[in-house]
XYZ file of C-alpha atoms in Angstrom:
411
model
C -0.062 0.395 0.083
C 0.818 3.247 -0.993
C 2.009 5.844 1.762
C -0.337 8.359 -0.240
C -3.542 6.114 0.288
C -2.749 4.303 3.758
C -2.527 8.930 5.312
C -5.792 8.778 3.766
C -7.049 6.416 5.269
C -5.683 7.156 9.139
C -6.569 10.574 8.346
C -9.540 10.295 7.051
C -11.862 13.710 8.108
C -14.486 13.584 10.334
C -18.030 13.373 9.480
C -21.620 13.145 11.166
C -22.856 10.462 12.510
C -26.815 10.245 11.587
C -29.290 6.634 13.299
C -32.085 5.824 13.007
C -33.948 2.652 15.086
C -37.188 0.524 15.244
C -38.788 -2.556 16.679
C -41.469 -5.372 15.314
C -43.752 -8.048 16.886
C -42.228 -11.156 14.946
C -43.969 -13.934 17.044
C -45.097 -16.425 14.434
C -48.672 -17.770 15.244
C -47.587 -20.808 17.903
C -48.042 -24.568 16.491
C -45.250 -24.633 14.397
C -42.195 -27.062 14.748
C -39.978 -25.464 17.427
C -36.116 -24.726 17.636
C -33.024 -25.198 19.844
C -33.358 -28.730 21.715
C -32.991 -32.450 20.395
C -35.385 -33.988 21.826
C -37.853 -31.507 20.653
C -37.531 -32.985 17.368
C -40.848 -31.762 14.826
C -42.709 -30.812 18.127
C -44.850 -27.949 18.059
C -45.536 -24.899 20.128
C -48.037 -25.137 22.667
C -48.231 -21.389 23.613
C -46.479 -17.682 23.795
C -44.910 -16.965 27.084
C -43.452 -13.879 25.753
C -43.444 -12.041 22.612
C -40.401 -12.577 19.967
C -38.889 -9.247 18.643
C -36.873 -7.612 15.420
C -34.815 -4.189 16.482
C -32.678 -1.948 14.707
C -30.021 0.255 14.452
C -29.044 1.898 11.350
C -25.723 3.674 11.484
C -24.280 5.897 8.873
C -21.049 8.387 7.853
C -20.411 10.278 4.214
C -23.888 8.341 2.838
C -22.571 4.506 4.354
C -25.485 3.101 5.884
C -24.862 0.026 8.602
C -28.039 -1.822 9.636
C -27.323 -4.517 13.297
C -30.365 -5.573 13.497
C -31.193 -8.778 16.042
C -33.763 -10.991 16.762
C -35.430 -13.108 19.323
C -34.942 -16.377 17.413
C -32.154 -18.639 17.233
C -30.597 -18.595 14.295
C -30.535 -15.659 12.060
C -32.218 -16.510 8.431
C -31.251 -18.607 6.296
C -28.983 -17.985 3.033
C -31.569 -18.144 1.022
C -33.942 -15.776 3.042
C -30.791 -13.746 4.042
C -29.754 -13.333 0.330
C -33.361 -11.445 -0.550
C -32.906 -9.537 2.886
C -29.686 -8.412 1.258
C -31.722 -6.660 -1.452
C -34.864 -5.477 -0.329
C -31.762 -3.419 2.234
C -29.778 -2.112 -0.895
C -33.494 -0.803 -2.154
C -32.613 2.233 1.134
C -29.500 2.881 1.165
C -27.994 -0.140 3.175
C -25.589 -1.957 1.722
C -24.208 -4.161 4.954
C -26.501 -5.468 7.361
C -25.620 -7.641 10.717
C -28.372 -10.463 11.429
C -27.663 -11.368 14.524
C -29.536 -14.053 16.437
C -30.066 -13.726 20.322
C -30.341 -18.349 20.164
C -32.757 -18.464 22.392
C -34.259 -22.214 22.380
C -37.707 -20.954 22.465
C -38.430 -20.000 18.886
C -39.591 -21.066 15.649
C -37.361 -23.547 12.976
C -36.399 -21.374 10.812
C -35.367 -24.650 8.566
C -38.733 -26.271 7.328
C -40.058 -22.586 5.270
C -43.514 -24.315 4.864
C -44.763 -23.670 7.817
C -48.401 -23.038 8.291
C -48.982 -23.780 4.862
C -46.319 -22.920 1.267
C -48.024 -19.976 0.487
C -48.491 -18.928 4.014
C -44.876 -19.535 5.619
C -43.624 -17.604 8.138
C -39.879 -17.860 6.735
C -40.415 -16.773 3.560
C -42.768 -13.713 5.166
C -39.927 -12.726 7.428
C -37.357 -10.767 5.081
C -39.964 -8.384 3.680
C -41.261 -7.619 7.004
C -37.363 -6.903 8.558
C -36.632 -4.852 5.265
C -40.060 -3.166 6.146
C -38.520 -2.892 9.684
C -35.213 -1.664 8.070
C -36.930 1.233 6.159
C -38.459 2.353 9.025
C -35.333 2.465 10.860
C -33.920 5.119 7.944
C -37.071 6.635 7.680
C -35.770 8.183 11.379
C -32.365 8.356 10.420
C -31.382 11.889 12.236
C -28.116 13.443 13.092
C -26.503 12.238 16.592
C -23.547 11.462 18.363
C -22.588 7.725 20.015
C -20.631 6.711 22.971
C -19.308 3.291 23.586
C -17.757 1.507 26.448
C -17.018 -1.701 27.924
C -17.450 -4.226 31.824
C -16.091 -6.870 33.103
C -19.510 -8.603 34.187
C -18.993 -11.257 36.236
C -22.108 -13.045 34.322
C -21.245 -15.946 32.743
C -19.670 -18.883 32.847
C -17.941 -21.494 30.916
C -20.297 -24.862 31.121
C -17.670 -27.163 30.406
C -15.099 -25.991 33.568
C -15.530 -23.450 35.874
C -11.945 -23.081 35.249
C -12.349 -22.493 31.099
C -12.094 -19.351 29.470
C -15.195 -16.889 29.094
C -15.563 -13.367 27.607
C -17.405 -11.272 30.594
C -17.470 -7.875 28.198
C -20.198 -5.592 28.013
C -20.301 -3.853 25.388
C -22.574 -0.437 24.924
C -22.850 1.542 21.683
C -25.857 4.241 22.187
C -26.981 6.580 20.204
C -28.661 9.891 20.849
C -29.570 13.334 19.591
C -27.749 15.683 20.157
C -29.839 17.024 23.342
C -29.224 13.892 24.773
C -33.238 11.713 23.915
C -31.576 8.307 23.346
C -32.449 6.853 19.993
C -31.215 3.482 20.086
C -28.278 0.566 21.255
C -26.107 -1.709 20.945
C -25.553 -4.155 23.798
C -23.409 -7.217 23.054
C -22.319 -9.868 25.819
C -21.799 -13.974 25.580
C -25.059 -16.462 27.651
C -26.415 -18.531 25.957
C -30.448 -18.503 26.171
C -31.056 -21.900 27.710
C -33.124 -20.474 30.621
C -36.471 -22.064 30.687
C -36.488 -25.938 30.439
C -37.245 -28.320 28.017
C -40.347 -29.279 28.425
C -42.130 -25.985 28.162
C -43.221 -25.193 24.651
C -44.052 -21.973 24.929
C -42.757 -19.003 22.687
C -40.279 -17.250 24.640
C -37.163 -14.563 23.970
C -36.055 -16.250 26.903
C -33.260 -13.594 29.056
C -33.245 -11.536 26.178
C -35.958 -10.725 26.628
C -36.669 -9.528 29.815
C -33.111 -7.533 29.692
C -34.134 -5.657 26.399
C -37.865 -4.917 28.209
C -36.192 -3.538 31.078
C -33.602 -1.534 29.373
C -36.102 0.001 26.573
C -38.380 1.058 29.233
C -35.709 2.999 31.182
C -34.039 4.664 28.298
C -37.649 4.380 25.762
C -35.764 3.737 22.581
C -34.783 0.280 21.006
C -32.358 -1.812 22.786
C -30.811 -4.065 19.904
C -29.151 -7.004 21.845
C -25.585 -8.594 19.791
C -25.163 -12.370 21.514
C -21.721 -13.685 21.524
C -19.029 -15.898 21.273
C -21.240 -18.283 23.688
C -20.574 -21.861 22.294
C -19.616 -22.843 25.682
C -21.130 -19.963 27.416
C -23.587 -19.873 29.671
C -24.782 -17.355 32.209
C -24.184 -17.156 35.629
C -25.494 -15.581 39.064
C -29.434 -15.760 39.251
C -31.400 -19.602 38.079
C -34.643 -17.255 37.439
C -34.621 -16.072 32.597
C -36.758 -12.816 34.261
C -34.280 -12.133 37.056
C -30.703 -12.585 35.092
C -32.049 -10.078 31.971
C -32.924 -6.981 34.605
C -29.340 -8.804 36.183
C -27.769 -7.866 32.690
C -30.543 -4.892 31.931
C -29.561 -3.264 35.617
C -25.477 -3.036 34.366
C -26.001 -1.533 31.180
C -28.386 1.603 32.597
C -25.787 1.440 35.068
C -22.806 2.014 31.808
C -24.525 4.712 30.388
C -23.250 7.764 32.126
C -20.100 6.818 31.600
C -20.117 7.339 28.158
C -17.969 10.467 26.419
C -20.620 10.971 23.733
C -19.158 11.859 20.149
C -21.126 13.915 17.181
C -18.285 13.337 13.926
C -16.727 10.689 13.921
C -14.471 9.316 10.493
C -16.132 7.191 7.809
C -17.188 3.448 8.571
C -15.173 0.984 6.351
C -16.621 -2.773 5.843
C -16.076 -5.885 4.122
C -18.151 -9.090 3.852
C -17.439 -12.346 2.292
C -17.608 -16.398 2.861
C -15.066 -18.718 4.025
C -15.350 -22.417 2.671
C -14.033 -25.711 4.509
C -13.893 -29.417 4.902
C -16.890 -31.051 6.837
C -15.872 -33.771 9.675
C -19.342 -35.354 8.797
C -21.262 -37.260 5.534
C -24.570 -36.792 5.289
C -24.651 -38.370 2.066
C -23.787 -41.712 4.438
C -27.515 -43.415 4.844
C -27.522 -44.748 8.315
C -25.400 -41.646 9.726
C -28.292 -39.374 8.495
C -30.703 -41.784 9.682
C -28.900 -41.923 13.053
C -28.929 -38.297 12.672
C -32.551 -37.832 11.855
C -33.922 -39.921 14.530
C -32.013 -37.705 17.272
C -32.913 -34.839 15.571
C -35.331 -34.281 12.711
C -35.245 -35.820 8.788
C -36.171 -32.562 7.982
C -33.618 -30.610 9.307
C -30.535 -32.833 8.337
C -32.285 -32.853 4.606
C -31.158 -28.883 5.030
C -28.146 -29.272 5.785
C -27.351 -31.588 4.312
C -28.251 -29.261 1.147
C -26.689 -26.785 2.140
C -23.618 -28.327 3.480
C -22.505 -29.533 -0.185
C -19.973 -27.820 -1.212
C -18.524 -28.015 1.592
C -19.090 -25.779 5.122
C -19.026 -21.788 4.247
C -19.821 -19.831 6.896
C -20.265 -15.494 6.340
C -17.681 -12.783 8.064
C -18.790 -9.897 8.390
C -16.006 -7.132 9.528
C -16.869 -3.237 9.449
C -15.234 -0.140 11.395
C -16.096 2.350 12.658
C -14.256 6.316 13.932
C -11.068 3.701 13.169
C -11.298 2.820 16.762
C -14.837 0.732 17.356
C -14.710 -2.726 15.175
C -17.528 -5.619 14.707
C -16.925 -8.882 13.817
C -20.097 -11.036 12.574
C -19.529 -15.031 12.194
C -21.580 -17.803 11.211
C -21.875 -20.313 13.810
C -22.022 -20.677 17.557
C -17.910 -20.404 18.088
C -16.411 -20.064 21.568
C -15.316 -17.858 23.942
C -11.467 -17.738 23.775
C -12.219 -17.238 20.048
C -13.389 -14.166 20.998
C -10.254 -12.829 23.628
C -7.988 -13.983 22.214
C -8.752 -11.166 18.419
C -10.172 -8.243 21.149
C -6.503 -9.318 22.495
C -5.161 -9.143 19.166
C -7.093 -6.862 17.843
C -6.477 -3.953 20.394
C -9.616 -1.997 19.585
C -10.911 0.713 22.259
C -14.688 -1.378 21.338
C -15.340 -4.841 19.599
C -18.884 -5.762 18.978
C -18.070 -10.268 19.141
C -21.521 -11.473 17.034
C -22.289 -14.950 17.131
C -25.690 -16.491 15.009
C -24.789 -13.183 12.578
C -26.244 -13.021 9.208
C -26.459 -16.850 8.736
C -26.008 -20.263 11.380
C -23.126 -23.065 10.372
C -23.225 -24.463 14.419
C -20.800 -25.042 16.661
C -16.648 -23.626 15.671
C -14.770 -24.761 18.983
C -11.525 -23.992 19.319
C -8.577 -26.715 18.463
C -7.787 -27.161 22.509
C -11.161 -27.618 23.760
C -12.275 -30.322 20.568
C -9.045 -31.973 21.655
C -11.003 -31.927 25.415
C -14.624 -32.923 23.378
C -17.640 -31.948 25.161
C -20.788 -30.380 24.104
C -20.625 -28.705 21.061
C -17.214 -29.731 19.764
C -18.728 -33.084 18.580
C -18.549 -33.737 14.572
C -22.518 -33.795 13.772
C -22.771 -30.594 15.981
C -19.452 -29.229 14.703
C -19.216 -29.972 11.688
C -16.353 -27.672 10.051
C -13.013 -29.008 9.997
C -10.819 -28.398 13.140
C -9.021 -25.246 13.482
C -12.377 -23.345 11.049
C -12.682 -20.716 14.030
C -9.419 -20.546 14.073
C -9.139 -19.344 10.534
C -11.812 -17.514 10.640
C -10.423 -15.336 13.534
C -6.871 -14.436 11.943
C -9.076 -13.621 8.541
C -10.947 -11.141 11.042
C -7.972 -9.671 12.141
C -6.818 -9.231 8.774
C -9.960 -7.488 7.968
C -10.002 -5.246 10.876
C -6.503 -4.149 10.356
C -6.833 -3.735 6.806
C -9.789 -0.962 7.880
C -6.903 0.662 9.666
C -4.821 1.103 7.075
C -2.307 -1.024 8.382
C -1.787 -2.467 4.793
C -4.271 -3.334 1.484
C -7.241 -5.564 2.749
C -6.725 -9.790 2.024
C -7.984 -11.266 -1.636
């Protein structure tokens, strides 16, 4: 990279930032198959414990719009629906999306897109509904200021072992008007939303819904939750999902006065790509396919068999705001040490590590954790070749450094 280009990237002039936010009820009709627990197979939901919501915050600098969407769902949109949403979002000037699932285990199964009927499919309708949500946020764009802060909190634990790694960073970004009125919040933390029992077959956003509702009640602005590297991480502190959600919310609210707000920022730098890895599991093997169909559900196994025919292709989305606030979105369940190691190496003021983002490719354990074994490391739920997670993290680091102008972006 030439010295002139390097200097242009590093010393890019600051500009105003605009922000807009909106939210939407995305609770499906009761009676569809539920996502998350294999033992449920395709058993249907039987009621609504609390409503599922989608929330959106759009941040714009120098006409570049990035939209962050949180979904009270187990996974992000499947590839076909995600492509449709991206095409619709571009009509509203949004080129980069971080569509992040909370990973609740009490939401609908998105891999089955013919329910309730092919003509009234909940899944097939989601892209259009989410595009309307983005349009609402874009319509509300206004000159804003932003602030970020981080706090270590003892609210999660490694679910393999008490001595295992955890990413305990609670990361907050607030967008507000120039008069200090909240527009929206991004909240990033890692903790599996599995606090409700498997026998409860009512739809629920789990602790994430309770947290977001509490923050919204206090601030009167949408709370966009970005689930972190929660593959091996569970909530800790209290066993009740409402109490836990409120505990996290109180901490977020306490963090707001610490924010140093700014009106002008360096422009967005963004990148998106798919990588391809070999699969450790052969779903074309009829005996294995039968075994997994009995353990999960035939239609779910068929979905992933088709998905992985050309290898496992996780999505990696990176963005840098103001040259110091990083976002890394990955389409799977990453283990805590992946996020911790990337944050140490990136050396940014704040890094939002966003799991379950823009697609879903199951678990990505670290090499060390896979060697020890345990839930989330078995080939049938962590099918990507060993080391895939590390390679994705290296790629993310290269892109973040390229965004900072430290070298040319890798091909």
